[in-house]
mmCIF file of N, CA and C in Angstrom:
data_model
loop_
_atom_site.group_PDB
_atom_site.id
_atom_site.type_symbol
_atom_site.label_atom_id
_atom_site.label_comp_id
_atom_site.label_asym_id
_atom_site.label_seq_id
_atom_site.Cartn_x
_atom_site.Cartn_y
_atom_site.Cartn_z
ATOM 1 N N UNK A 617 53.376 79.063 135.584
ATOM 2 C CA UNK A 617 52.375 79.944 135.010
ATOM 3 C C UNK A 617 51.504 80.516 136.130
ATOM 4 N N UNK A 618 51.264 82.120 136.196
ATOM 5 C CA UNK A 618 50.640 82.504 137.293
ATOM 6 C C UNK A 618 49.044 82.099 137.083
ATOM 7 N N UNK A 619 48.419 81.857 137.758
ATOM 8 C CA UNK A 619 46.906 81.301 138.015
ATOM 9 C C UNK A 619 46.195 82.537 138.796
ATOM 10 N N UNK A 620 44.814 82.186 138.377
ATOM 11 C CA UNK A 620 43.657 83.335 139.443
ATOM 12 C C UNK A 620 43.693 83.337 140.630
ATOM 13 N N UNK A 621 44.213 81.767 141.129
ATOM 14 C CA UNK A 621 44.573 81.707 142.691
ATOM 15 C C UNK A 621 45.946 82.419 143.126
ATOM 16 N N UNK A 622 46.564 82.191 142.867
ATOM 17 C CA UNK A 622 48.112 82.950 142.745
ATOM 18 C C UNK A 622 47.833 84.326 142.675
ATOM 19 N N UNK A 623 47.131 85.146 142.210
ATOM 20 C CA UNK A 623 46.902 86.390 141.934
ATOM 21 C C UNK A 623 45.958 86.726 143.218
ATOM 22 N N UNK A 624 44.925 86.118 143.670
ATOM 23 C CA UNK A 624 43.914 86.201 144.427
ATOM 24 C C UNK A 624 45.072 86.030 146.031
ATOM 25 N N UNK A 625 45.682 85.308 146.090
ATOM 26 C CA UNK A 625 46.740 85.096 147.337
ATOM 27 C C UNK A 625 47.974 86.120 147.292
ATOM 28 N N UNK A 626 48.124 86.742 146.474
ATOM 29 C CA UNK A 626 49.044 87.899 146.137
ATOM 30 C C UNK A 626 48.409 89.222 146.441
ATOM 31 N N UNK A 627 47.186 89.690 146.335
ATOM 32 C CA UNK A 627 46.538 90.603 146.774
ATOM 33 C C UNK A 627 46.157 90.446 148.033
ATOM 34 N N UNK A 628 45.560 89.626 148.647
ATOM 35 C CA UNK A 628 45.266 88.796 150.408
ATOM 36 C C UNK A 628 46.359 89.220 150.961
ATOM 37 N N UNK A 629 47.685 89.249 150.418
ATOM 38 C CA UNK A 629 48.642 89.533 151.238
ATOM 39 C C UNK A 629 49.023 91.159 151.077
ATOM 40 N N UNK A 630 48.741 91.241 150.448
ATOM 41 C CA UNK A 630 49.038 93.041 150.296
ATOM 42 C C UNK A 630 48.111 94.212 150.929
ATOM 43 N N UNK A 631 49.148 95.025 151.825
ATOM 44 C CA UNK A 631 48.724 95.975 152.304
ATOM 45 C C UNK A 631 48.776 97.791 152.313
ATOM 46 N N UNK A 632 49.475 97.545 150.788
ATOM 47 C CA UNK A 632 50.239 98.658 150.431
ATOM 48 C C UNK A 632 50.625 98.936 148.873
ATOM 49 N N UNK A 633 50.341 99.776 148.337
ATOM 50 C CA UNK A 633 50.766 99.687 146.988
ATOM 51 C C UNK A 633 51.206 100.965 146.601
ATOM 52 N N UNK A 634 52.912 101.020 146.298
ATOM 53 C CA UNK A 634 53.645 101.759 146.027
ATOM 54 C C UNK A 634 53.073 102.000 144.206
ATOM 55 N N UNK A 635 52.563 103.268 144.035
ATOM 56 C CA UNK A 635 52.610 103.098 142.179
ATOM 57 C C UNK A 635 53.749 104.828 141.999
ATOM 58 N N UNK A 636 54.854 104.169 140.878
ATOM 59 C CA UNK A 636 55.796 105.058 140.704
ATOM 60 C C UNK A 636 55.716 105.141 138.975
ATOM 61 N N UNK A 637 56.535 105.790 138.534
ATOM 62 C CA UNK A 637 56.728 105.616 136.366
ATOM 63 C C UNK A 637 58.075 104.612 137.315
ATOM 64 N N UNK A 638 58.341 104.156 135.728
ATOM 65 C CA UNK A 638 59.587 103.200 135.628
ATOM 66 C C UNK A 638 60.766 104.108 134.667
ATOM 67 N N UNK A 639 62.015 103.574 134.750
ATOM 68 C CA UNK A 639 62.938 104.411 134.305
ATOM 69 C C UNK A 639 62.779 105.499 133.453
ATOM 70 N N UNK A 640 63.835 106.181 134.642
ATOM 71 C CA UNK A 640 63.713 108.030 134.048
ATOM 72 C C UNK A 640 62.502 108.293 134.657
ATOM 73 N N UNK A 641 61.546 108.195 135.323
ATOM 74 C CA UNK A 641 60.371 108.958 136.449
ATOM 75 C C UNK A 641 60.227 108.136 137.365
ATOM 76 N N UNK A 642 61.296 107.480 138.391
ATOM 77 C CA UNK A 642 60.935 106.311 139.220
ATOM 78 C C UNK A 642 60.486 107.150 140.574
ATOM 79 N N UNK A 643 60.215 108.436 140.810
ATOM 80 C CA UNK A 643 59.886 108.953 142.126
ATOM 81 C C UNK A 643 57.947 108.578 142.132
ATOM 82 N N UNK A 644 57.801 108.518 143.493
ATOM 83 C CA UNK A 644 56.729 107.219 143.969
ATOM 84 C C UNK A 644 55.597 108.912 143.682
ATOM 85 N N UNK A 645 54.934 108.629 142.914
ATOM 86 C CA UNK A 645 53.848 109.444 142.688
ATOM 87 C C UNK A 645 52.523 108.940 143.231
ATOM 88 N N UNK A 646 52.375 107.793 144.137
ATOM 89 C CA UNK A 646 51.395 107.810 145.054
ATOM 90 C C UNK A 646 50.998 106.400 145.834
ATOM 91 N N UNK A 647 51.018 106.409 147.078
ATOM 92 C CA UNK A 647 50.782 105.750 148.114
ATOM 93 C C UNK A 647 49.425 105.041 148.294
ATOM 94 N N UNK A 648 48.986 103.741 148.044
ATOM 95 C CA UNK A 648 47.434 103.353 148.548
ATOM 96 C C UNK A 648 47.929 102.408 149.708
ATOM 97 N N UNK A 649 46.755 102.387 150.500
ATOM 98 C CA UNK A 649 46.875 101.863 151.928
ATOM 99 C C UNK A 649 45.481 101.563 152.281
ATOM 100 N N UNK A 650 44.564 102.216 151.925
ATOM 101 C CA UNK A 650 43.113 102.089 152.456
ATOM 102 C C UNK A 650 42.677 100.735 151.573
ATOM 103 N N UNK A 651 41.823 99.882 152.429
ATOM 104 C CA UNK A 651 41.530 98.447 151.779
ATOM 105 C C UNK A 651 40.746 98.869 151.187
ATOM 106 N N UNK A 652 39.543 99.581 151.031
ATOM 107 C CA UNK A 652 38.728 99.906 150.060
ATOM 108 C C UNK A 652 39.289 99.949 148.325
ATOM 109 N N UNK A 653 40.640 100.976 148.681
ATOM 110 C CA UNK A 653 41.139 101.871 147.551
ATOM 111 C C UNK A 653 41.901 100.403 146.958
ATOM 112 N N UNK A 654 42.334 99.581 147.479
ATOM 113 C CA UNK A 654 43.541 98.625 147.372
ATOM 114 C C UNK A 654 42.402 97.272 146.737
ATOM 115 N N UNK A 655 41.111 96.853 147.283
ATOM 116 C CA UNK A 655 40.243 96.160 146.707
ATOM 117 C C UNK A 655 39.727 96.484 145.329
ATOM 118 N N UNK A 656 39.577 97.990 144.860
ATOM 119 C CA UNK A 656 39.573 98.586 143.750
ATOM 120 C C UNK A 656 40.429 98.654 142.821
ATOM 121 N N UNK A 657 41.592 98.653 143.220
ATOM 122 C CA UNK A 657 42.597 98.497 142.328
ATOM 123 C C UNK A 657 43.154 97.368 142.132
ATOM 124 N N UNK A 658 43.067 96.390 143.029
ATOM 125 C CA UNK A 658 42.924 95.156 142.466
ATOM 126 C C UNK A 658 42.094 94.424 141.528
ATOM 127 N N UNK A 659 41.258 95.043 141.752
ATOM 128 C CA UNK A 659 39.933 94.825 140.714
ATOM 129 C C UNK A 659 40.544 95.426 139.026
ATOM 130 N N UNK A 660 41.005 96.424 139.175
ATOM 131 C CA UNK A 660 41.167 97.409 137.761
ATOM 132 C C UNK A 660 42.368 96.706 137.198
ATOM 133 N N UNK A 661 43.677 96.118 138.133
ATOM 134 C CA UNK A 661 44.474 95.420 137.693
ATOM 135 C C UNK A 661 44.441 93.869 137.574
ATOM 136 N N UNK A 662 43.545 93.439 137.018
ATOM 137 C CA UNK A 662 42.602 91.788 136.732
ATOM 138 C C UNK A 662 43.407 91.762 135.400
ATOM 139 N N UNK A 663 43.787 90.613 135.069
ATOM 140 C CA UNK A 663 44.084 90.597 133.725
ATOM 141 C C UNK A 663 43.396 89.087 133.150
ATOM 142 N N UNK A 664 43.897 89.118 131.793
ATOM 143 C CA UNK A 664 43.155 87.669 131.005
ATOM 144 C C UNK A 664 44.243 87.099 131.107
ATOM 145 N N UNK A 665 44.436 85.676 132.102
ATOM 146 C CA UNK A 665 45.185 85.140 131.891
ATOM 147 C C UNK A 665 44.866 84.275 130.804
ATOM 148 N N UNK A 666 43.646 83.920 130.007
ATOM 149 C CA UNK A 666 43.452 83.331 129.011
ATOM 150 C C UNK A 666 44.368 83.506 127.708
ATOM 151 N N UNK A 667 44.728 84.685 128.183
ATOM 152 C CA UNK A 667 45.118 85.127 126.620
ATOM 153 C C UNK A 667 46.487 84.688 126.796
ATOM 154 N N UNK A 668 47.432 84.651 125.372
ATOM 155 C CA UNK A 668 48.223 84.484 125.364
ATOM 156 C C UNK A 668 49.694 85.161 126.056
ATOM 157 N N UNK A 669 50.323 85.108 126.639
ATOM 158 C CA UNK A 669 51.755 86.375 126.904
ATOM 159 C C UNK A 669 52.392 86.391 126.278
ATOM 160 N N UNK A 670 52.805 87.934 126.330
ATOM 161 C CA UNK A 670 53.894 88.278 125.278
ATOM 162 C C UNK A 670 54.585 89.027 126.206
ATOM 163 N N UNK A 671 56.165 89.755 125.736
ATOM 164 C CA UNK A 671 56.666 90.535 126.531
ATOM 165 C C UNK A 671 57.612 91.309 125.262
ATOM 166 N N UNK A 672 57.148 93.022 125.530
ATOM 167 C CA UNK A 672 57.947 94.049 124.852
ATOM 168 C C UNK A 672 58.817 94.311 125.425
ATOM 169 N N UNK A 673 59.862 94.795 124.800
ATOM 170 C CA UNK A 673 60.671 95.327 124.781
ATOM 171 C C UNK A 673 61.010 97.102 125.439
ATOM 172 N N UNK A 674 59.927 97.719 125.877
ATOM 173 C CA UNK A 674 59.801 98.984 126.839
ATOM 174 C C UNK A 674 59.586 98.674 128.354
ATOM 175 N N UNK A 675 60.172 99.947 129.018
ATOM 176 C CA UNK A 675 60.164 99.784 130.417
ATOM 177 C C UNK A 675 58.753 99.676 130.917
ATOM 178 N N UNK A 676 57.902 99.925 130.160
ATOM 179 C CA UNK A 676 56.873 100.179 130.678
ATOM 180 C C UNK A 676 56.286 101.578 130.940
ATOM 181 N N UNK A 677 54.937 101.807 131.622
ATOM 182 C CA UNK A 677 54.540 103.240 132.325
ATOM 183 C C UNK A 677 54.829 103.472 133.665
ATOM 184 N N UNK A 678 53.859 102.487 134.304
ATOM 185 C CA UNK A 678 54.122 102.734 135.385
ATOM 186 C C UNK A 678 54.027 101.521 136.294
ATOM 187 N N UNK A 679 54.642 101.770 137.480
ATOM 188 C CA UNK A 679 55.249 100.587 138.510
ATOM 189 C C UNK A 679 54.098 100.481 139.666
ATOM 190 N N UNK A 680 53.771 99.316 140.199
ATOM 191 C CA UNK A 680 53.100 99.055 141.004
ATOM 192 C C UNK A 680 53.588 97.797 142.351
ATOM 193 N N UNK A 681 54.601 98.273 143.177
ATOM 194 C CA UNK A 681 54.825 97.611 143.875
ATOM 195 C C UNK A 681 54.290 97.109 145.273
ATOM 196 N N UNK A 682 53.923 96.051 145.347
ATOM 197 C CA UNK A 682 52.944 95.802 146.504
ATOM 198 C C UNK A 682 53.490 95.077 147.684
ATOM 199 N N UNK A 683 53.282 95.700 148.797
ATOM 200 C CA UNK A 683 54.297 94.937 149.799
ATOM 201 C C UNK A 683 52.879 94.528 150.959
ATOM 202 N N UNK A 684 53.408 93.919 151.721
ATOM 203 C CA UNK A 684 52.724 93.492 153.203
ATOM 204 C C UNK A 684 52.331 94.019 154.333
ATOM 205 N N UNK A 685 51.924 93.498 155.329
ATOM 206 C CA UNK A 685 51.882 94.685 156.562
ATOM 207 C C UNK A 685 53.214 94.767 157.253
ATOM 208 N N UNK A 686 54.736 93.670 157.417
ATOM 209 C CA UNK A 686 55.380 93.699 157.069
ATOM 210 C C UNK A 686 56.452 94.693 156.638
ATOM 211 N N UNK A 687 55.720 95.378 155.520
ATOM 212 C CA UNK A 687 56.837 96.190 154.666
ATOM 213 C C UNK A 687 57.379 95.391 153.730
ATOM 214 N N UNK A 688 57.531 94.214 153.638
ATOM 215 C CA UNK A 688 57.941 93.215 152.582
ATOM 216 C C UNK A 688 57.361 93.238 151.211
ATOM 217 N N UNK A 689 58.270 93.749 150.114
ATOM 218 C CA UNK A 689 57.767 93.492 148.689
ATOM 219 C C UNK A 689 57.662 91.806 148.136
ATOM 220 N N UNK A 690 56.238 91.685 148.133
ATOM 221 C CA UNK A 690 55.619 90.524 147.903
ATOM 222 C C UNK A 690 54.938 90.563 146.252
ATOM 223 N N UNK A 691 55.182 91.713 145.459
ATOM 224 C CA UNK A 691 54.993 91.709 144.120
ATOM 225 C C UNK A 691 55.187 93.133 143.323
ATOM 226 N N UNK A 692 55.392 92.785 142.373
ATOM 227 C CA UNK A 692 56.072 93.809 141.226
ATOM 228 C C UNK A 692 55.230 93.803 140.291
ATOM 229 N N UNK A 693 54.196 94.922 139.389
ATOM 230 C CA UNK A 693 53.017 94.740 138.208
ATOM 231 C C UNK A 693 53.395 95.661 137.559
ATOM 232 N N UNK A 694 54.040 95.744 136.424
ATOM 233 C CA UNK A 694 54.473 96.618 135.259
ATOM 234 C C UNK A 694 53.238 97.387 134.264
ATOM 235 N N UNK A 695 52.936 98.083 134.263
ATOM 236 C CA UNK A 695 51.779 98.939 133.424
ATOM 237 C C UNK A 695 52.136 99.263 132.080
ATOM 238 N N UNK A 696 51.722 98.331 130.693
ATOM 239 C CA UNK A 696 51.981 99.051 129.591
ATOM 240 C C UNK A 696 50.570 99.937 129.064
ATOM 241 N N UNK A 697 50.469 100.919 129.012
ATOM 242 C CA UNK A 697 49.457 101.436 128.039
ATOM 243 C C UNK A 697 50.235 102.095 126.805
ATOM 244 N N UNK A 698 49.063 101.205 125.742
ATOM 245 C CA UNK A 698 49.422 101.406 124.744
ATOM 246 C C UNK A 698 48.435 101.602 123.510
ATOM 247 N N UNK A 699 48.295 102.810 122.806
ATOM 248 C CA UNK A 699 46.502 102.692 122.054
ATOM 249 C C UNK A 699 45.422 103.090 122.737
ATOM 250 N N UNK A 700 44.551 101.800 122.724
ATOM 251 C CA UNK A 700 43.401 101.929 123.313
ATOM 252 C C UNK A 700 43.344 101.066 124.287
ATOM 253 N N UNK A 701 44.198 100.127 124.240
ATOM 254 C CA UNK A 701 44.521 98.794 125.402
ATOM 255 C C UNK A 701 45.206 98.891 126.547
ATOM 256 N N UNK A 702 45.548 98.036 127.458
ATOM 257 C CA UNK A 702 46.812 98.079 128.128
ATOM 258 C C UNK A 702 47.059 96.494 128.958
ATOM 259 N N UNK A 703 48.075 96.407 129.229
ATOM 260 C CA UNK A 703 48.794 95.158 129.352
ATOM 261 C C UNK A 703 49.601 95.733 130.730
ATOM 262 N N UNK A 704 49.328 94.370 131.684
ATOM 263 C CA UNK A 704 50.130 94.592 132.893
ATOM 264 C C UNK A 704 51.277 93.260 132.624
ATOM 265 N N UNK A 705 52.302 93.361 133.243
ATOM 266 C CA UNK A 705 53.392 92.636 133.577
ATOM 267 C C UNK A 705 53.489 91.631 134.724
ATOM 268 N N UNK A 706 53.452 90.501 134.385
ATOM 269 C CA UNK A 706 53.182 89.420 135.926
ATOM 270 C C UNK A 706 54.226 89.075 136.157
ATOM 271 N N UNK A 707 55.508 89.731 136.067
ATOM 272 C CA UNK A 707 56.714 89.003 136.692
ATOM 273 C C UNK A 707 57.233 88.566 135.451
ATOM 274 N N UNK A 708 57.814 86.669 135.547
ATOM 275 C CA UNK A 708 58.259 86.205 134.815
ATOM 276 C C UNK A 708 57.174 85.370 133.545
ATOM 277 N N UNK A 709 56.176 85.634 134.105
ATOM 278 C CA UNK A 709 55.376 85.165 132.848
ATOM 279 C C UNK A 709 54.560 85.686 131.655
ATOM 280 N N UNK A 710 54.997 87.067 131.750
ATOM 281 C CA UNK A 710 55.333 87.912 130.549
ATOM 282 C C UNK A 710 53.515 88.669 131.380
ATOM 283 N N UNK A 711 53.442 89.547 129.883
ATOM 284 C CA UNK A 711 52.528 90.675 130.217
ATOM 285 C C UNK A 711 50.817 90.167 129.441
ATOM 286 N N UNK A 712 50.124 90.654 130.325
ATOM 287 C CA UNK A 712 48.969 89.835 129.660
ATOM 288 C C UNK A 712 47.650 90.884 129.467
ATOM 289 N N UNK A 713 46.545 91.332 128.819
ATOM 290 C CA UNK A 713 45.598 92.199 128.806
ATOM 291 C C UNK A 713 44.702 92.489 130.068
ATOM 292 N N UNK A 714 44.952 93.756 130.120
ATOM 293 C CA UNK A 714 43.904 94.035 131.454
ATOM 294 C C UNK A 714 42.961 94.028 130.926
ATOM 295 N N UNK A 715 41.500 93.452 131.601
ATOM 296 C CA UNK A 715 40.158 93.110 131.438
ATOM 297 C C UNK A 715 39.703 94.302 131.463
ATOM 298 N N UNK A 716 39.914 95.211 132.529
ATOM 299 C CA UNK A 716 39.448 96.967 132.036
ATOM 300 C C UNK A 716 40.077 97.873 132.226
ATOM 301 N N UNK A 717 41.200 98.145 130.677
ATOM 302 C CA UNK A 717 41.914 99.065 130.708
ATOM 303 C C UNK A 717 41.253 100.666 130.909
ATOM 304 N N UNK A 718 40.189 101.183 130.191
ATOM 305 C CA UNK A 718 39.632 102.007 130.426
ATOM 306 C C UNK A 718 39.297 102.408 131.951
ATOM 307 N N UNK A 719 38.810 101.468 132.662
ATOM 308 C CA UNK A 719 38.403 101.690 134.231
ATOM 309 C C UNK A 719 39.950 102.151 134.735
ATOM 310 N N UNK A 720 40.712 101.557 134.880
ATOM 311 C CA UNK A 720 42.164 101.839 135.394
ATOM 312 C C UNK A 720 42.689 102.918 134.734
ATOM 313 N N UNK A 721 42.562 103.651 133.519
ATOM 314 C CA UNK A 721 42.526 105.220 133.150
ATOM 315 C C UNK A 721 41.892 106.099 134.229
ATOM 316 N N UNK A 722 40.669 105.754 134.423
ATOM 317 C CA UNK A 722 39.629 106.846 134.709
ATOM 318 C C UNK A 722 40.384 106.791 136.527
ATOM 319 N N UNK A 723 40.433 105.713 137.307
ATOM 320 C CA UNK A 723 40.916 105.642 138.569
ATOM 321 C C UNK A 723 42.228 106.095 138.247
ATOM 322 N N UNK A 724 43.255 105.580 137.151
ATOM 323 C CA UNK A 724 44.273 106.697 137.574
ATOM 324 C C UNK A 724 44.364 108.090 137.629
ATOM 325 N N UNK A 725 43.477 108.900 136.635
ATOM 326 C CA UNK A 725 42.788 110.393 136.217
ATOM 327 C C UNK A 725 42.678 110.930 137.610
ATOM 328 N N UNK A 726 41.751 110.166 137.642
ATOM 329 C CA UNK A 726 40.599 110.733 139.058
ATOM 330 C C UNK A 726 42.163 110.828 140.286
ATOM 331 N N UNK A 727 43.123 110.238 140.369
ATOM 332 C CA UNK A 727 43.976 110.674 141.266
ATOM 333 C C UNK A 727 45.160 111.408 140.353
ATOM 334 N N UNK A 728 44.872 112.173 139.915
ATOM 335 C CA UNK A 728 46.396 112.888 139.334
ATOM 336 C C UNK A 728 47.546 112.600 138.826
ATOM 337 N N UNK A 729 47.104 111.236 138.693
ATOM 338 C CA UNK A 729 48.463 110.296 138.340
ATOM 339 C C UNK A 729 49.077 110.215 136.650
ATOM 340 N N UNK A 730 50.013 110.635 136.301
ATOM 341 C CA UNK A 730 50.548 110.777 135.067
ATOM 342 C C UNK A 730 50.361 110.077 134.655
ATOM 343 N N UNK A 731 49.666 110.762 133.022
ATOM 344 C CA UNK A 731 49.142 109.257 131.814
ATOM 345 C C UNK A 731 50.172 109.313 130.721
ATOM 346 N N UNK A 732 50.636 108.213 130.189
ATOM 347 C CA UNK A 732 51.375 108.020 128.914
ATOM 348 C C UNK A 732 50.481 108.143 128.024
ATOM 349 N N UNK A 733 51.298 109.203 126.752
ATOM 350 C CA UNK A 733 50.763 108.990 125.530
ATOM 351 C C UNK A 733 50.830 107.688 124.987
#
């Protein structure tokens, strides 16, 4: 089961975050690199691990692959928005509620980045 520490040591190591759509739009629609931008979006991608996981059955929106200084992919975060909510993907321990889906709208907006209905 992934933990806050596990998540907190998964970002420490990341120096790069590939965000692309997932099947049928997998071309990389934008590059973060600046620690500022990468501390922020770590922040927006926080989830409740309290809550229970579940895992649907869709590819998802969009892809967030995070690699090292390296170049090494050191993690994979699946984006469902759905409604008014949204749910990221932790790998194998299914998908769990982002704490502020709204904030992670407005930061994806604010960069041009394609929103799912």
């Amino acid at each position: 089961m992934t933990t806050a520490a596990d998540i907190a040591a998964l970002w420490a190591r990341t120096t790069r975050v590939e965000i692309t759509g997932t099947t049928g739009q997998p071309e990389l629609e934008r590059e973060v690199r600046d620690p500022d931008e990468l501390r922020e979006l770590s922040g927006l991608l926080a989830v409740d691990l309290t809550a229970d996981a579940f895992c649907c059955m869709c590819w998802g929106d969009l892809r967030f692959t995070l690699s090292d200084a390296r170049g090494r992919q050191v993690g994979r975060l699946t984006l469902h928005l759905s409604g008014s909510g949204g749910d990221l993907e932790c790998g194998q321990d299914g998908q769990f509620p982002l704490l502020d889906a709204e904030g992670l709208r407005d930061w994806l907006t604010a960069r041009g980045l394609a929103q799912p209905v």
